[in-house]
mmCIF file of C-alpha atoms and ligand atoms in Angstrom:
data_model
loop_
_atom_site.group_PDB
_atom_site.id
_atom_site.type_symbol
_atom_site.label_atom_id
_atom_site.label_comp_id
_atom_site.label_asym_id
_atom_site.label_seq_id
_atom_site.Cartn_x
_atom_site.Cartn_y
_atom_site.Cartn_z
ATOM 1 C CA UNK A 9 141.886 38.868 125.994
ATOM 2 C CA UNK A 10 140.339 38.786 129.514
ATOM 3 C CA UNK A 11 139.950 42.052 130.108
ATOM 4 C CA UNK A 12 138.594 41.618 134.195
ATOM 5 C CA UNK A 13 142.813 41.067 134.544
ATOM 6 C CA UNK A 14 143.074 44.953 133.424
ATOM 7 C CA UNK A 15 140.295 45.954 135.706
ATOM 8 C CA UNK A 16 138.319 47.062 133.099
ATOM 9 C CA UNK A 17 135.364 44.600 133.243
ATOM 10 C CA UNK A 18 132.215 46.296 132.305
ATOM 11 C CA UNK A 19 129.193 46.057 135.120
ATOM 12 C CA UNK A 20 127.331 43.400 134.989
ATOM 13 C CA UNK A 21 124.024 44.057 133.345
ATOM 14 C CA UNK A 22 120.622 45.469 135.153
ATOM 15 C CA UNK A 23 118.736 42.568 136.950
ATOM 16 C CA UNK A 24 115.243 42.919 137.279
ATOM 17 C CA UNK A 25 112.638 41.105 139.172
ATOM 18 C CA UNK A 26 114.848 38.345 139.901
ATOM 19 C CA UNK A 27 113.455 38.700 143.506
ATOM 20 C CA UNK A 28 109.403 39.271 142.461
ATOM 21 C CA UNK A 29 107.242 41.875 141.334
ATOM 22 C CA UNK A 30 108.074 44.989 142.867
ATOM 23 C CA UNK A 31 111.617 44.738 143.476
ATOM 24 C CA UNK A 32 115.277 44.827 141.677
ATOM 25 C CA UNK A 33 119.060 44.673 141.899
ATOM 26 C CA UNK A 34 120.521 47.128 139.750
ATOM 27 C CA UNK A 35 124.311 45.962 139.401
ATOM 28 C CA UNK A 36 126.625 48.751 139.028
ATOM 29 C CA UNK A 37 123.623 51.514 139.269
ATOM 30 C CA UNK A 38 125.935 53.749 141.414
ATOM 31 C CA UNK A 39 129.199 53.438 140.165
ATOM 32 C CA UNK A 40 129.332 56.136 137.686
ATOM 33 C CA UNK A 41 128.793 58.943 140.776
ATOM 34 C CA UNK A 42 130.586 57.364 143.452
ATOM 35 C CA UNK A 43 133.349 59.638 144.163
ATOM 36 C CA UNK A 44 130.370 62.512 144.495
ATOM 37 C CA UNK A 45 128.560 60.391 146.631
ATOM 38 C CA UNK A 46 131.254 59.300 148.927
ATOM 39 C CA UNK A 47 132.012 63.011 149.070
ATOM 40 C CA UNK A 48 128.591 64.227 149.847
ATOM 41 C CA UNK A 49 128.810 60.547 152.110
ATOM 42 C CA UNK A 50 131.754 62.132 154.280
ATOM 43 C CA UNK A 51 130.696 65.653 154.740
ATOM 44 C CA UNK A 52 127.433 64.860 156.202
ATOM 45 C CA UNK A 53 128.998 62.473 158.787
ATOM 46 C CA UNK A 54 131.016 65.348 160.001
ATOM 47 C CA UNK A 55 127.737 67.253 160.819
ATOM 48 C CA UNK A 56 125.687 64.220 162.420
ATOM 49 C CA UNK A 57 128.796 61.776 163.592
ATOM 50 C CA UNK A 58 128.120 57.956 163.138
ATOM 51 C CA UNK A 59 126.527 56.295 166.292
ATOM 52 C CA UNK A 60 125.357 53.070 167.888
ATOM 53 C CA UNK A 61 121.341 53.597 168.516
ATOM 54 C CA UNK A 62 119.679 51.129 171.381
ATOM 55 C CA UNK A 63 116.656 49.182 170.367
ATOM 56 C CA UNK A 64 113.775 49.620 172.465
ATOM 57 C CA UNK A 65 114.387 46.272 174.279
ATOM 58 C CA UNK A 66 118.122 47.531 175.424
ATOM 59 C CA UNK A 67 120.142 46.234 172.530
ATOM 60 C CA UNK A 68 123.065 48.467 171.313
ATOM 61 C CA UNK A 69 122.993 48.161 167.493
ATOM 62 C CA UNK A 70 125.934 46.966 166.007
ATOM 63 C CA UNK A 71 125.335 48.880 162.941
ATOM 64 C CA UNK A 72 126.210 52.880 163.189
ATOM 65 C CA UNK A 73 123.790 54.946 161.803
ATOM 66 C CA UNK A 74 123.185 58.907 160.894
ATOM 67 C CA UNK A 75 120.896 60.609 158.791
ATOM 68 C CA UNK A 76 120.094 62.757 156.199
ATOM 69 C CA UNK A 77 117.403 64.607 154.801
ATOM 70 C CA UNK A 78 114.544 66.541 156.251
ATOM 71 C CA UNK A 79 113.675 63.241 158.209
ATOM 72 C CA UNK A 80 116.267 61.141 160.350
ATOM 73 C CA UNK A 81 115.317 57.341 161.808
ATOM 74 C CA UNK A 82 116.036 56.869 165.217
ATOM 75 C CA UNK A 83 115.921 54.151 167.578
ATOM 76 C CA UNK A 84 115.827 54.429 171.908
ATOM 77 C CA UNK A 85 114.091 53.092 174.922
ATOM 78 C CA UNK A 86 111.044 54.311 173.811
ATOM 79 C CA UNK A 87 110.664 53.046 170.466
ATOM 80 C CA UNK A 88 111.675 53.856 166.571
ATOM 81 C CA UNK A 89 110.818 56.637 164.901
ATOM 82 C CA UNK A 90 111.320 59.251 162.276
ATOM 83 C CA UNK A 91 112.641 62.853 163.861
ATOM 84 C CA UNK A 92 113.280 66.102 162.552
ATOM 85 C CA UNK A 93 116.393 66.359 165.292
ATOM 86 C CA UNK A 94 118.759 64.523 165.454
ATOM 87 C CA UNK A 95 119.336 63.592 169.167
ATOM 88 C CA UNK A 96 122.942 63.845 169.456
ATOM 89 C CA UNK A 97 123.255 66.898 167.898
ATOM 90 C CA UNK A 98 120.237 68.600 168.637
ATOM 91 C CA UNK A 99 120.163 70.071 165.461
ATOM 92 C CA UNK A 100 118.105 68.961 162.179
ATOM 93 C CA UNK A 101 119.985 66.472 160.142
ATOM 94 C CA UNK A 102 122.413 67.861 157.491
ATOM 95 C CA UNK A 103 120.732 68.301 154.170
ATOM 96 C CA UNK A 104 119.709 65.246 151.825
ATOM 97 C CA UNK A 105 123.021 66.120 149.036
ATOM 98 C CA UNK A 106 122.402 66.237 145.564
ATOM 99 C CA UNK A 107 124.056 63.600 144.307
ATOM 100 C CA UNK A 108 122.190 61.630 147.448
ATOM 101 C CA UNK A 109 119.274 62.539 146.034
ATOM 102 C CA UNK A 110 119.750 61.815 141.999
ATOM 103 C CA UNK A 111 120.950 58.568 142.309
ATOM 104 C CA UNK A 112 117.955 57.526 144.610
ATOM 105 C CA UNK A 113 115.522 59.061 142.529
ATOM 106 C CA UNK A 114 117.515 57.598 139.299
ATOM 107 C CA UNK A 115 117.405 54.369 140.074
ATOM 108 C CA UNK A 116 113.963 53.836 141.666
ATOM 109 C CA UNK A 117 112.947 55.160 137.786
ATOM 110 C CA UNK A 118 114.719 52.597 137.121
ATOM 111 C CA UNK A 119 113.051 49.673 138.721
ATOM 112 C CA UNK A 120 109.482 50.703 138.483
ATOM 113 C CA UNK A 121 108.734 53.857 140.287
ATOM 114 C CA UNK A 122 108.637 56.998 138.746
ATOM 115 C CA UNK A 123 108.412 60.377 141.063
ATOM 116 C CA UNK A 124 110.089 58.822 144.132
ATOM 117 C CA UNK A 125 110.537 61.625 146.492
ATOM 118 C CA UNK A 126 112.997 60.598 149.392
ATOM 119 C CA UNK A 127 112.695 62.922 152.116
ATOM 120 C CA UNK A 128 115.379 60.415 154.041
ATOM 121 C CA UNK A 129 117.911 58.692 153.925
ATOM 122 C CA UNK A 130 119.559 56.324 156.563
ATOM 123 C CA UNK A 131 122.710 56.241 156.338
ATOM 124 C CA UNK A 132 124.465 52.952 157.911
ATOM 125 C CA UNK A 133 128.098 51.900 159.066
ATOM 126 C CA UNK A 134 128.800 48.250 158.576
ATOM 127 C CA UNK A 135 132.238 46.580 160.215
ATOM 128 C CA UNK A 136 133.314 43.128 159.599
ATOM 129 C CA UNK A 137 130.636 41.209 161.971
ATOM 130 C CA UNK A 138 128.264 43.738 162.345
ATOM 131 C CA UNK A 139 124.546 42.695 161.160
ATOM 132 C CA UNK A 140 121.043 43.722 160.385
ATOM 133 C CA UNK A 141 118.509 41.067 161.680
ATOM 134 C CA UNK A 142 115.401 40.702 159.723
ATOM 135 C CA UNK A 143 112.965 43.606 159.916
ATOM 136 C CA UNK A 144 110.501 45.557 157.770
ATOM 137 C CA UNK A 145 110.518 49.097 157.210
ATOM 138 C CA UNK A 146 107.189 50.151 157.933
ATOM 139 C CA UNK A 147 107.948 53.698 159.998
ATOM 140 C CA UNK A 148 107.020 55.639 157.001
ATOM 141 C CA UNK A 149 103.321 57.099 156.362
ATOM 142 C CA UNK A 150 103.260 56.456 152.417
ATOM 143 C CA UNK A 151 103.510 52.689 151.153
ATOM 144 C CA UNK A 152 103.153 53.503 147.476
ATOM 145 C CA UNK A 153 106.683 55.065 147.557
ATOM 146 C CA UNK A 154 109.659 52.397 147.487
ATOM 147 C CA UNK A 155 112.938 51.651 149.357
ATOM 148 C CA UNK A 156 116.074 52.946 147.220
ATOM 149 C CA UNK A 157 119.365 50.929 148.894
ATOM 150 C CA UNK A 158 122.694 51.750 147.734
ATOM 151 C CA UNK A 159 125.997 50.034 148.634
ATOM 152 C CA UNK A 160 128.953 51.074 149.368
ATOM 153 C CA UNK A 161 132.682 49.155 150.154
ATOM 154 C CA UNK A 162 132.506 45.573 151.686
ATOM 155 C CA UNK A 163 130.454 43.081 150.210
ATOM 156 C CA UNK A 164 127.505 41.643 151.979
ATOM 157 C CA UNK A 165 125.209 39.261 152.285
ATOM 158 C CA UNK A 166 121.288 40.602 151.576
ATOM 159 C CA UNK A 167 118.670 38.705 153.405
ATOM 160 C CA UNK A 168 115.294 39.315 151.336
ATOM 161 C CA UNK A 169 112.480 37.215 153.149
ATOM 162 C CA UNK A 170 108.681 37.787 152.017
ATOM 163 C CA UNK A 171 105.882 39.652 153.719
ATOM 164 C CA UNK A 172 105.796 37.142 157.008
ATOM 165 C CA UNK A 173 108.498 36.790 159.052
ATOM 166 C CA UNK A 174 108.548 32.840 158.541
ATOM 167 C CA UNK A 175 108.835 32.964 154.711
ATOM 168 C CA UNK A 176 111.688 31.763 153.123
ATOM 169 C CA UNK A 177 114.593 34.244 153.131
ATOM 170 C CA UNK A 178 116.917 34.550 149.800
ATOM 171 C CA UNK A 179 120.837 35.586 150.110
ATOM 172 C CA UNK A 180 121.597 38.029 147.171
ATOM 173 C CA UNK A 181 125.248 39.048 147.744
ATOM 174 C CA UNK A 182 126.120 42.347 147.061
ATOM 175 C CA UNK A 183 128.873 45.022 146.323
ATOM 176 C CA UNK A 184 129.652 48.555 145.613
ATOM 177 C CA UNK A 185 128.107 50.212 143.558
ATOM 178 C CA UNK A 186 125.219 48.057 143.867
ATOM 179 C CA UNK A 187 121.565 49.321 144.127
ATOM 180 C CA UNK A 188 118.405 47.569 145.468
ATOM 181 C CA UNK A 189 114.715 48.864 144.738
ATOM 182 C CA UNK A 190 111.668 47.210 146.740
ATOM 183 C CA UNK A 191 108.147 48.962 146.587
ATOM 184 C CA UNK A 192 104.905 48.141 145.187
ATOM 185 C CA UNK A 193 104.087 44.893 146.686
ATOM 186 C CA UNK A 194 107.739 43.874 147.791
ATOM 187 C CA UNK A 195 106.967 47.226 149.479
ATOM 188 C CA UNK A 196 106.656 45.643 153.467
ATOM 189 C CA UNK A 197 108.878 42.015 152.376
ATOM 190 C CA UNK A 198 110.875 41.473 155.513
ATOM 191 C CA UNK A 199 114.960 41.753 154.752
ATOM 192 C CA UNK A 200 118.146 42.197 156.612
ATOM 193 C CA UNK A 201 122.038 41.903 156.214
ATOM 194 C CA UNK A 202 123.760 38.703 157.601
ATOM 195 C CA UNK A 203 127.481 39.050 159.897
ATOM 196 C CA UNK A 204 129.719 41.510 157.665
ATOM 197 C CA UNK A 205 132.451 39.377 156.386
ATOM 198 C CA UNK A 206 136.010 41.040 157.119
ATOM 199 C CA UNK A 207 137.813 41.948 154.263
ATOM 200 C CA UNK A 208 139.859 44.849 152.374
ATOM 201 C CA UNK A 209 138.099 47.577 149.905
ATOM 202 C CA UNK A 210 140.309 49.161 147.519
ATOM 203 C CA UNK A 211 138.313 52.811 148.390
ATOM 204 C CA UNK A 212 136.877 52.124 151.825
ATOM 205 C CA UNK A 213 138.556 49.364 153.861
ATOM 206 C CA UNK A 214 137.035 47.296 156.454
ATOM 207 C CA UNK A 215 133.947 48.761 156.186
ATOM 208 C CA UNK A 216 130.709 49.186 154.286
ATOM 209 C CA UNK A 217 128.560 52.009 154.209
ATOM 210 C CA UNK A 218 124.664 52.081 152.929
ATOM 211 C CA UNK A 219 122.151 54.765 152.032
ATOM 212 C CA UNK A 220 118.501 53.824 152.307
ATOM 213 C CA UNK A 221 116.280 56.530 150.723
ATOM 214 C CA UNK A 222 112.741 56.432 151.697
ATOM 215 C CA UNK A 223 109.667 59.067 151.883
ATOM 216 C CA UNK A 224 109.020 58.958 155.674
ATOM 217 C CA UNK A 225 106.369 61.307 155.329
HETATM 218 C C1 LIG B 567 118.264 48.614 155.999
HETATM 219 O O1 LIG B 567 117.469 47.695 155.889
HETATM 220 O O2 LIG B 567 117.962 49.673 156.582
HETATM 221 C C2 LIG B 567 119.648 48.555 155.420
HETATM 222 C C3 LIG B 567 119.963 47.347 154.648
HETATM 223 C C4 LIG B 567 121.392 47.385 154.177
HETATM 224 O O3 LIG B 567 122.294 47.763 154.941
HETATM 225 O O4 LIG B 567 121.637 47.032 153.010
HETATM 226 FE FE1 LIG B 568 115.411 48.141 156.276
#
């Protein structure tokens, strides 16, 4: 019987280091605490609204971004940075939720790294086009903790270059429920989402939604 024609298809299993030392795709990792995180997701977009931040040369982003957590990334005029305010608001960010923080502790256990203490999480808003151009996320103070990436609705495209700009870039497409783990010495390996192909999520719609945990310091 093909049971994928009941919806009932089990995850597909854990793959690790497929992209190098250091860093992993753990298929499925979220999908058993999705309706709590999508929950938690929703309630702390209430407090600090989505918004389209301008890159220090002028840019408006087309990704929408908030925050969570003692720490919040921002970018302006004057540069990126980590902030205990967030700027709209004027307020601290809301509180890093539980489940948030479980699942991104879970799963960089998972891949590696033991003790992971996220302290923020970057939350981003994803509509069919919008992109992420190759970058490295190097605003945090402590290198030895990793990157914890979880997905949420559309499918996309993951750019995962090396430690230069130049090196060769690999596409690893993913989809809800999917986590990604780079630390250790994928730690500072350059990565980015390609144009968000439009289509329908059962849960979300035209949209996808990601959580990147890190310890900003
Ligand atoms: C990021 O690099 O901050 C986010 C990547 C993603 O949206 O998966
Ligand atoms: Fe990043």
């Amino acid at each position: 019987m093909n049971t994928s024609l009941f919806g009932m298809e089990p995850p597909a299993p854990l793959s690790r280091d497929i992209l190098g030392a250091g860093a992993a795709v753990l298929a499925g990792f979220a999908l058993s605490v999705e309706d709590e995180v999508l929950c938690a997701l929703m309630s702390v977009v209430e407090q600090s609204p989505f918004r389209n931040m301008v890159t220090p040369g002028g840019f408006r982003m087309s990704v929408a971004m908030s925050n969570c957590g003692a720490l919040g990334w921002i970018t302006d005029r004057t540069g990126y940075r980590y902030d205990l305010i967030d700027p709209e608001t004027n307020c601290p960010w809301p509180n890093m939720p539980t489940a948030f923080q479980k699942i991104a502790v879970a799963a960089a256990e998972e891949a590696g790294f033991p003790g992971f203490v996220p302290d923020a999480c970057l939350i981003n808003r994803y509509e069919p086009g919008a992109r992420l151009s190759l970058h490295q996320d190097k605003n945090e103070r402590d290198f030895t903790q990793p990157i914890v990436s979880v997905s949420l609705g559309l499918p996309a495209t993951f750019l995962f270059g090396g430690l230069e700009r130049e090196d060769k870039t690999r596409r690893i497409q993913i989809v809800h429920g999917d986590v990604l783990v780079w630390g250790g010495p994928a730690r500072l390996r350059y990565h980015g989402i390609a144009p968000l192909r439009d289509g329908e999520h059962p849960q979300l719609g035209r949209i996808r939604y990601n959580l990147t945990f890190r310890n900003a310091g």
